[in-house]
Amino acid sequence: DIQMTQSPSTLSASIGDRVTITCRASQSLSSWLAWYQQKPGKAPKLLIYKTTILDSGVPSRFSGSGSGTEFTLTISSLQPDDFATYYCQQSNRPYTFGQGTKLEIK
Amino acid sequence: EVQLVESGGGLVQPGGSLRLSCVGSGFIFNNYWMSWVRQTPGKGLEWVANIKQDGSEIYYVDSVKGRFTISRDNGKKSLYLQMNSLRAEDTAVYYCARFDKTGDGYNGPAGRWFHPWGQGTLVTVSS
């Protein structure tokens, strides 16, 4: 199975900051990556699919990039609604997720 | 609005059984693969099972093979997860999710993602 490792596990940042979350795969991926946002007590919500495509309604301050074993999620200017936990997910069965990155207010 | 609503969770003893249900609305249910994904504080998010539109292809994560059965009733726009021989490590919030896919990995990259998700139903396996 492909292991997905996110870093950092916790990230403290302020409103307006630019932040980047990294997701590393245990082997090179020839497939696309997805990113999800989860708030406490809620289900995960798709943010990005096919590594770079924003789901409908997702603000343009979010962006995704990467290939091979390293992928990133970037938020260009943090807004109050962005403080949540973020997960990456790879597209080879069994579909595995990163352990999550909790984005906290500094 | 696309919506998925799970039900059927609860407390069950080790070795017991439980059947989860998920009803879809706001989309053509029989046009999509469907999935179950679970979440625990310790192991995080874990894909559990997938089923093709007509039920002709089904896949499971190794840890539930032989114990869990995914099924669907397109006429009722419903997805099910029959869970038998439950273990403490099956304790989790179980989410129903629509499974979107593109590409096959041979003629271009494969893309697989879960969207949207239901609100989740808690399954607790404990004596």
Tab-separated table of C-alpha atoms in Angstrom:
chain	number	residue	atom	x	y	z
A	1	ASP	CA	0.000	0.000	0.000
A	2	ILE	CA	1.120	3.559	-0.666
A	3	GLN	CA	1.738	5.549	2.506
A	4	MET	CA	0.998	9.256	2.487
A	5	THR	CA	2.853	11.475	4.937
A	6	GLN	CA	1.842	15.065	5.529
A	7	SER	CA	3.980	17.791	7.033
A	8	PRO	CA	3.685	19.550	9.253
A	9	SER	CA	1.159	17.750	11.458
A	10	THR	CA	0.207	21.069	13.033
A	11	LEU	CA	0.672	24.521	11.592
A	12	SER	CA	0.110	27.785	13.474
A	13	ALA	CA	-0.487	30.790	11.265
A	14	SER	CA	-2.137	34.201	11.207
A	15	ILE	CA	-4.822	35.747	9.051
A	16	GLY	CA	-3.273	36.852	5.785
A	17	ASP	CA	-0.349	34.415	5.955
A	18	ARG	CA	0.660	32.258	3.028
A	19	VAL	CA	0.864	28.621	4.105
A	20	THR	CA	1.968	25.435	2.417
A	21	ILE	CA	1.172	21.867	3.420
A	22	THR	CA	3.263	19.062	1.947
A	23	CYS	CA	2.152	15.513	1.195
A	24	ARG	CA	4.766	12.888	0.387
A	25	ALA	CA	4.019	9.485	-1.092
A	26	SER	CA	5.996	6.353	-0.209
A	27	GLN	CA	6.419	5.674	-3.935
A	28	SER	CA	6.190	7.753	-7.055
A	29	LEU	CA	2.607	8.355	-8.113
A	30	SER	CA	1.605	8.257	-11.748
A	31	SER	CA	-1.850	9.327	-10.670
A	32	TRP	CA	-3.569	12.438	-9.439
A	33	LEU	CA	-3.896	13.618	-5.843
A	34	ALA	CA	-6.910	15.018	-3.960
A	35	TRP	CA	-7.076	17.378	-0.984
A	36	TYR	CA	-9.854	17.666	1.612
A	37	GLN	CA	-10.729	20.126	4.345
A	38	GLN	CA	-12.390	18.965	7.556
A	39	LYS	CA	-13.815	21.054	10.364
A	40	PRO	CA	-14.585	19.650	13.827
A	41	GLY	CA	-17.658	17.450	13.877
A	42	LYS	CA	-18.119	17.656	10.111
A	43	ALA	CA	-17.388	15.378	7.204
A	44	PRO	CA	-14.372	16.023	4.983
A	45	LYS	CA	-15.038	18.311	2.052
A	46	LEU	CA	-13.280	18.023	-1.292
A	47	LEU	CA	-11.067	21.015	-2.057
A	48	ILE	CA	-8.851	19.912	-4.945
A	49	TYR	CA	-8.877	16.939	-7.318
A	50	LYS	CA	-6.563	15.852	-10.110
A	51	THR	CA	-3.764	17.537	-8.100
A	52	THR	CA	-4.527	21.089	-9.247
A	53	ILE	CA	-8.251	21.492	-9.990
A	54	LEU	CA	-10.343	23.376	-7.429
A	55	ASP	CA	-13.757	21.926	-6.720
A	56	SER	CA	-16.693	24.175	-7.474
A	57	GLY	CA	-17.016	27.015	-4.976
A	58	VAL	CA	-13.527	26.631	-3.510
A	59	PRO	CA	-11.857	30.047	-3.224
A	60	SER	CA	-8.988	30.781	-5.575
A	61	ARG	CA	-6.620	31.390	-2.649
A	62	PHE	CA	-6.301	27.591	-2.528
A	63	SER	CA	-3.979	25.891	-4.988
A	64	GLY	CA	-2.451	22.475	-5.458
A	65	SER	CA	0.662	21.285	-7.217
A	66	GLY	CA	3.165	18.475	-7.388
A	67	SER	CA	4.048	15.209	-9.012
A	68	GLY	CA	5.931	12.025	-8.303
A	69	THR	CA	6.294	11.730	-4.557
A	70	GLU	CA	5.801	15.324	-3.432
A	71	PHE	CA	2.623	17.374	-3.549
A	72	THR	CA	1.615	20.657	-1.956
A	73	LEU	CA	-1.492	22.527	-0.920
A	74	THR	CA	-1.022	26.268	-0.670
A	75	ILE	CA	-3.334	28.885	0.788
A	76	SER	CA	-2.179	32.249	-0.484
A	77	SER	CA	-3.762	34.456	2.181
A	78	LEU	CA	-5.337	32.754	5.193
A	79	GLN	CA	-8.896	33.650	6.041
A	80	PRO	CA	-10.746	32.858	9.290
A	81	ASP	CA	-12.771	30.121	7.584
A	82	ASP	CA	-9.592	28.255	6.584
A	83	PHE	CA	-8.637	27.071	10.062
A	84	ALA	CA	-9.342	23.350	9.818
A	85	THR	CA	-7.614	20.031	9.241
A	86	TYR	CA	-6.426	19.164	5.732
A	87	TYR	CA	-5.903	15.707	4.237
A	88	CYS	CA	-4.330	14.473	1.025
A	89	GLN	CA	-5.448	11.268	-0.713
A	90	GLN	CA	-3.787	9.251	-3.468
A	91	SER	CA	-5.612	7.559	-6.357
A	92	ASN	CA	-4.231	3.994	-6.394
A	93	ARG	CA	-6.330	1.316	-4.710
A	94	PRO	CA	-6.320	0.953	-1.716
A	95	TYR	CA	-6.935	4.680	-1.625
A	96	THR	CA	-4.928	6.051	1.258
A	97	PHE	CA	-4.991	9.378	3.053
A	98	GLY	CA	-2.364	11.421	4.795
A	99	GLN	CA	-2.607	11.658	8.569
A	100	GLY	CA	-3.814	15.252	8.395
A	101	THR	CA	-2.447	18.732	9.017
A	102	LYS	CA	-4.229	20.824	11.601
A	103	LEU	CA	-4.108	24.511	10.744
A	104	GLU	CA	-4.429	26.608	13.900
A	105	ILE	CA	-4.722	30.286	14.598
A	106	LYS	CA	-1.466	31.786	15.837
B	1	GLU	CA	-28.219	19.888	-3.821
B	2	VAL	CA	-26.313	16.620	-3.736
B	3	GLN	CA	-26.822	14.955	-0.370
B	4	LEU	CA	-25.934	11.689	1.311
B	5	VAL	CA	-27.484	10.634	4.626
B	6	GLU	CA	-26.181	7.671	6.609
B	7	SER	CA	-27.941	5.720	9.319
B	8	GLY	CA	-27.570	2.497	11.256
B	9	GLY	CA	-24.613	3.181	13.513
B	10	GLY	CA	-24.584	2.294	17.177
B	11	LEU	CA	-23.007	0.243	19.937
B	12	VAL	CA	-22.341	-3.419	19.205
B	13	GLN	CA	-20.411	-6.107	21.038
B	14	PRO	CA	-17.250	-7.639	19.580
B	15	GLY	CA	-18.210	-10.380	17.142
B	16	GLY	CA	-21.558	-8.759	16.466
B	17	SER	CA	-23.095	-7.375	13.288
B	18	LEU	CA	-24.434	-4.053	12.097
B	19	ARG	CA	-25.856	-2.782	8.820
B	20	LEU	CA	-25.249	0.769	7.707
B	21	SER	CA	-27.438	2.529	5.145
B	22	CYS	CA	-26.930	5.634	3.040
B	23	VAL	CA	-29.565	7.401	0.947
B	24	GLY	CA	-28.535	9.687	-1.880
B	25	SER	CA	-30.446	12.614	-3.341
B	26	GLY	CA	-29.856	15.456	-5.737
B	27	PHE	CA	-27.987	13.345	-8.299
B	28	ILE	CA	-28.567	10.330	-10.507
B	29	PHE	CA	-27.547	7.655	-8.009
B	30	ASN	CA	-27.146	4.823	-10.497
B	31	ASN	CA	-24.645	6.848	-12.564
B	32	TYR	CA	-21.959	6.759	-9.895
B	33	TRP	CA	-19.624	4.456	-8.065
B	34	MET	CA	-20.181	4.708	-4.319
B	35	SER	CA	-17.880	4.215	-1.327
B	36	TRP	CA	-17.619	3.812	2.405
B	37	VAL	CA	-14.794	5.612	4.215
B	38	ARG	CA	-14.199	5.466	7.966
B	39	GLN	CA	-12.386	7.723	10.397
B	40	THR	CA	-10.822	7.032	13.759
B	41	PRO	CA	-8.770	9.332	15.981
B	42	GLY	CA	-5.904	6.860	15.868
B	43	LYS	CA	-5.762	5.733	12.226
B	44	GLY	CA	-7.338	8.759	10.585
B	45	LEU	CA	-9.241	8.377	7.340
B	46	GLU	CA	-9.413	4.901	5.809
B	47	TRP	CA	-11.145	3.871	2.604
B	48	VAL	CA	-13.263	0.777	3.310
B	49	ALA	CA	-15.074	-0.318	0.141
B	50	ASN	CA	-16.263	0.684	-3.338
B	51	ILE	CA	-19.093	-0.532	-5.540
B	52	LYS	CA	-19.658	0.110	-9.241
B	53	GLN	CA	-22.877	1.569	-10.579
B	54	ASP	CA	-24.459	-1.819	-11.301
B	55	GLY	CA	-22.748	-3.699	-8.471
B	56	SER	CA	-20.626	-5.720	-10.887
B	57	GLU	CA	-17.324	-4.567	-9.367
B	58	ILE	CA	-16.655	-4.385	-5.650
B	59	TYR	CA	-13.409	-3.705	-3.802
B	60	TYR	CA	-12.463	-3.740	-0.121
B	61	VAL	CA	-9.532	-2.723	2.018
B	62	ASP	CA	-7.749	-5.863	3.235
B	63	SER	CA	-8.691	-5.345	6.887
B	64	VAL	CA	-12.421	-5.848	6.217
B	65	LYS	CA	-12.357	-8.495	3.471
B	66	GLY	CA	-14.527	-11.470	4.389
B	67	ARG	CA	-16.303	-9.547	7.157
B	68	PHE	CA	-17.904	-6.542	5.455
B	69	THR	CA	-20.202	-6.525	2.412
B	70	ILE	CA	-21.020	-3.426	0.391
B	71	SER	CA	-24.195	-3.398	-1.696
B	72	ARG	CA	-26.613	-0.975	-3.303
B	73	ASP	CA	-30.233	-0.679	-4.373
B	74	ASN	CA	-30.422	1.840	-7.192
B	75	GLY	CA	-34.218	1.860	-7.127
B	76	LYS	CA	-34.049	3.117	-3.536
B	77	LYS	CA	-30.971	5.310	-4.206
B	78	SER	CA	-29.372	3.504	-1.310
B	79	LEU	CA	-25.956	2.173	-0.376
B	80	TYR	CA	-25.383	-0.397	2.349
B	81	LEU	CA	-22.541	-1.800	4.419
B	82	GLN	CA	-23.156	-5.096	6.188
B	83	MET	CA	-20.553	-5.466	8.908
B	84	ASN	CA	-20.069	-8.877	10.534
B	85	SER	CA	-17.550	-10.229	13.041
B	86	LEU	CA	-16.962	-6.721	14.298
B	87	ARG	CA	-13.798	-5.924	16.211
B	88	ALA	CA	-12.814	-3.109	18.542
B	89	GLU	CA	-10.611	-1.694	15.784
B	90	ASP	CA	-13.696	-1.236	13.567
B	91	THR	CA	-14.863	1.498	15.939
B	92	ALA	CA	-15.083	4.627	13.784
B	93	VAL	CA	-17.277	7.190	12.163
B	94	TYR	CA	-18.398	5.668	8.872
B	95	TYR	CA	-19.000	7.975	5.933
B	96	CYS	CA	-20.817	7.244	2.742
B	97	ALA	CA	-19.295	9.076	-0.215
B	98	ARG	CA	-19.804	9.329	-3.933
B	99	PHE	CA	-16.711	8.061	-5.702
B	100	ASP	CA	-15.548	10.050	-8.708
B	101	LYS	CA	-12.943	8.709	-11.083
B	102	THR	CA	-11.137	9.661	-14.228
B	103	GLY	CA	-8.498	7.912	-16.283
B	104	ASP	CA	-7.347	4.346	-16.030
B	105	GLY	CA	-3.657	4.785	-15.363
B	106	TYR	CA	-2.782	3.252	-18.713
B	107	ASN	CA	-3.874	5.928	-21.163
B	108	GLY	CA	-3.167	8.764	-18.763
B	109	PRO	CA	-3.040	9.346	-15.018
B	110	ALA	CA	-5.815	7.941	-12.868
B	111	GLY	CA	-7.733	10.255	-10.606
B	112	ARG	CA	-9.976	9.025	-7.797
B	113	TRP	CA	-11.687	11.138	-5.191
B	114	PHE	CA	-14.623	11.168	-2.764
B	115	HIS	CA	-17.239	13.862	-3.193
B	116	PRO	CA	-19.522	14.599	-1.536
B	117	TRP	CA	-19.574	12.880	1.841
B	118	GLY	CA	-22.462	12.154	4.156
B	119	GLN	CA	-22.521	13.427	7.718
B	120	GLY	CA	-21.238	10.120	9.086
B	121	THR	CA	-22.577	7.518	11.494
B	122	LEU	CA	-20.694	6.345	14.582
B	123	VAL	CA	-20.046	2.665	15.078
B	124	THR	CA	-18.720	1.621	18.481
B	125	VAL	CA	-17.578	-1.945	19.043
B	126	SER	CA	-17.255	-2.607	22.759
B	127	SER	CA	-18.405	-5.024	25.418
